[in-house]
Amino acid sequence: FQPSLTIDQQANAAFLKLADGKAVRTVAVNDGGRVVATLSFLDSGELQGIELLDAKRHIPNVAEFNGAR
């Protein structure tokens, strides 16, 4: 499996997909009481992906990434 990064400019989010399959559990990552990311897990417990919220704040020049959408 080749990991992939998807940028959603409208949602201002980035998703790093690490494994194929359907996520069955999602865990929020909080910073100061604010959700900044979510971790998605497969039924096997394997990390399926990481979604970074407010991507423009955390990734400089996010719009310049190849395949940004």
JSON list of C-alpha atoms in Angstrom, two decimals:
[
{"chain": "A", "resi": 1, "resn": "PHE", "atom": "CA", "xyz": [0.00, 0.00, 0.00]},
{"chain": "A", "resi": 2, "resn": "GLN", "atom": "CA", "xyz": [1.24, 3.46, -0.91]},
{"chain": "A", "resi": 3, "resn": "PRO", "atom": "CA", "xyz": [0.29, 6.12, 1.68]},
{"chain": "A", "resi": 4, "resn": "SER", "atom": "CA", "xyz": [-1.46, 9.15, 0.19]},
{"chain": "A", "resi": 5, "resn": "LEU", "atom": "CA", "xyz": [-2.15, 12.72, 1.24]},
{"chain": "A", "resi": 6, "resn": "THR", "atom": "CA", "xyz": [-5.39, 14.41, 0.23]},
{"chain": "A", "resi": 7, "resn": "ILE", "atom": "CA", "xyz": [-5.94, 18.11, 0.77]},
{"chain": "A", "resi": 8, "resn": "ASP", "atom": "CA", "xyz": [-9.51, 19.41, 0.86]},
{"chain": "A", "resi": 9, "resn": "GLN", "atom": "CA", "xyz": [-9.23, 23.17, 0.39]},
{"chain": "A", "resi": 10, "resn": "GLN", "atom": "CA", "xyz": [-12.94, 23.79, 1.00]},
{"chain": "A", "resi": 11, "resn": "ALA", "atom": "CA", "xyz": [-13.01, 21.85, 4.25]},
{"chain": "A", "resi": 12, "resn": "ASN", "atom": "CA", "xyz": [-9.54, 23.18, 5.20]},
{"chain": "A", "resi": 13, "resn": "ALA", "atom": "CA", "xyz": [-8.45, 19.65, 6.09]},
{"chain": "A", "resi": 14, "resn": "ALA", "atom": "CA", "xyz": [-5.73, 17.19, 5.14]},
{"chain": "A", "resi": 15, "resn": "PHE", "atom": "CA", "xyz": [-6.06, 13.40, 5.24]},
{"chain": "A", "resi": 16, "resn": "LEU", "atom": "CA", "xyz": [-3.08, 11.07, 5.33]},
{"chain": "A", "resi": 17, "resn": "LYS", "atom": "CA", "xyz": [-4.28, 7.60, 4.35]},
{"chain": "A", "resi": 18, "resn": "LEU", "atom": "CA", "xyz": [-2.02, 4.88, 5.71]},
{"chain": "A", "resi": 19, "resn": "ALA", "atom": "CA", "xyz": [-3.97, 1.69, 4.97]},
{"chain": "A", "resi": 20, "resn": "ASP", "atom": "CA", "xyz": [-6.80, 0.43, 2.77]},
{"chain": "A", "resi": 21, "resn": "GLY", "atom": "CA", "xyz": [-10.08, -0.51, 4.35]},
{"chain": "A", "resi": 22, "resn": "LYS", "atom": "CA", "xyz": [-13.02, 0.99, 6.13]},
{"chain": "A", "resi": 23, "resn": "ALA", "atom": "CA", "xyz": [-12.40, 2.80, 9.38]},
{"chain": "A", "resi": 24, "resn": "VAL", "atom": "CA", "xyz": [-14.56, 1.47, 12.21]},
{"chain": "A", "resi": 25, "resn": "ARG", "atom": "CA", "xyz": [-13.37, 3.75, 15.00]},
{"chain": "A", "resi": 26, "resn": "THR", "atom": "CA", "xyz": [-12.30, 7.39, 15.11]},
{"chain": "A", "resi": 27, "resn": "VAL", "atom": "CA", "xyz": [-10.49, 9.09, 17.97]},
{"chain": "A", "resi": 28, "resn": "ALA", "atom": "CA", "xyz": [-10.34, 12.88, 18.31]},
{"chain": "A", "resi": 29, "resn": "VAL", "atom": "CA", "xyz": [-7.04, 14.55, 19.18]},
{"chain": "A", "resi": 30, "resn": "ASN", "atom": "CA", "xyz": [-7.57, 17.64, 21.32]},
{"chain": "A", "resi": 31, "resn": "ASP", "atom": "CA", "xyz": [-5.28, 20.57, 21.98]},
{"chain": "A", "resi": 32, "resn": "GLY", "atom": "CA", "xyz": [-6.49, 22.99, 24.61]},
{"chain": "A", "resi": 33, "resn": "GLY", "atom": "CA", "xyz": [-10.04, 21.67, 24.34]},
{"chain": "A", "resi": 34, "resn": "ARG", "atom": "CA", "xyz": [-10.14, 22.04, 20.55]},
{"chain": "A", "resi": 35, "resn": "VAL", "atom": "CA", "xyz": [-10.18, 19.08, 18.15]},
{"chain": "A", "resi": 36, "resn": "VAL", "atom": "CA", "xyz": [-7.14, 19.45, 15.88]},
{"chain": "A", "resi": 37, "resn": "ALA", "atom": "CA", "xyz": [-7.03, 15.99, 14.30]},
{"chain": "A", "resi": 38, "resn": "THR", "atom": "CA", "xyz": [-8.75, 12.63, 14.15]},
{"chain": "A", "resi": 39, "resn": "LEU", "atom": "CA", "xyz": [-7.21, 9.17, 14.03]},
{"chain": "A", "resi": 40, "resn": "SER", "atom": "CA", "xyz": [-9.13, 6.48, 12.13]},
{"chain": "A", "resi": 41, "resn": "PHE", "atom": "CA", "xyz": [-8.65, 2.79, 12.91]},
{"chain": "A", "resi": 42, "resn": "LEU", "atom": "CA", "xyz": [-9.51, -0.42, 11.06]},
{"chain": "A", "resi": 43, "resn": "ASP", "atom": "CA", "xyz": [-11.31, -3.31, 12.74]},
{"chain": "A", "resi": 44, "resn": "SER", "atom": "CA", "xyz": [-7.89, -4.94, 13.19]},
{"chain": "A", "resi": 45, "resn": "GLY", "atom": "CA", "xyz": [-6.72, -1.97, 15.28]},
{"chain": "A", "resi": 46, "resn": "GLU", "atom": "CA", "xyz": [-4.37, -0.76, 12.55]},
{"chain": "A", "resi": 47, "resn": "LEU", "atom": "CA", "xyz": [-4.21, 3.01, 12.00]},
{"chain": "A", "resi": 48, "resn": "GLN", "atom": "CA", "xyz": [-6.05, 3.68, 8.73]},
{"chain": "A", "resi": 49, "resn": "GLY", "atom": "CA", "xyz": [-5.54, 7.44, 8.51]},
{"chain": "A", "resi": 50, "resn": "ILE", "atom": "CA", "xyz": [-4.97, 10.80, 10.14]},
{"chain": "A", "resi": 51, "resn": "GLU", "atom": "CA", "xyz": [-7.14, 13.81, 9.40]},
{"chain": "A", "resi": 52, "resn": "LEU", "atom": "CA", "xyz": [-5.65, 17.19, 10.26]},
{"chain": "A", "resi": 53, "resn": "LEU", "atom": "CA", "xyz": [-8.23, 19.90, 10.77]},
{"chain": "A", "resi": 54, "resn": "ASP", "atom": "CA", "xyz": [-7.52, 23.60, 10.11]},
{"chain": "A", "resi": 55, "resn": "ALA", "atom": "CA", "xyz": [-4.81, 22.48, 7.68]},
{"chain": "A", "resi": 56, "resn": "LYS", "atom": "CA", "xyz": [-3.96, 26.00, 6.49]},
{"chain": "A", "resi": 57, "resn": "ARG", "atom": "CA", "xyz": [-2.90, 26.86, 10.02]},
{"chain": "A", "resi": 58, "resn": "HIS", "atom": "CA", "xyz": [-0.74, 23.76, 10.51]},
{"chain": "A", "resi": 59, "resn": "ILE", "atom": "CA", "xyz": [0.71, 23.17, 7.02]},
{"chain": "A", "resi": 60, "resn": "PRO", "atom": "CA", "xyz": [2.47, 26.16, 5.49]},
{"chain": "A", "resi": 61, "resn": "ASN", "atom": "CA", "xyz": [1.65, 26.62, 1.78]},
{"chain": "A", "resi": 62, "resn": "VAL", "atom": "CA", "xyz": [-0.94, 23.80, 1.91]},
{"chain": "A", "resi": 63, "resn": "ALA", "atom": "CA", "xyz": [-2.35, 24.94, -1.45]},
{"chain": "A", "resi": 64, "resn": "GLU", "atom": "CA", "xyz": [0.97, 24.16, -3.16]},
{"chain": "A", "resi": 65, "resn": "PHE", "atom": "CA", "xyz": [0.84, 20.40, -2.42]},
{"chain": "A", "resi": 66, "resn": "ASN", "atom": "CA", "xyz": [0.58, 18.20, -5.51]},
{"chain": "A", "resi": 67, "resn": "GLY", "atom": "CA", "xyz": [-2.88, 16.80, -5.93]},
{"chain": "A", "resi": 68, "resn": "ALA", "atom": "CA", "xyz": [-4.42, 19.39, -3.64]},
{"chain": "A", "resi": 69, "resn": "ARG", "atom": "CA", "xyz": [-8.19, 19.38, -3.92]}
]
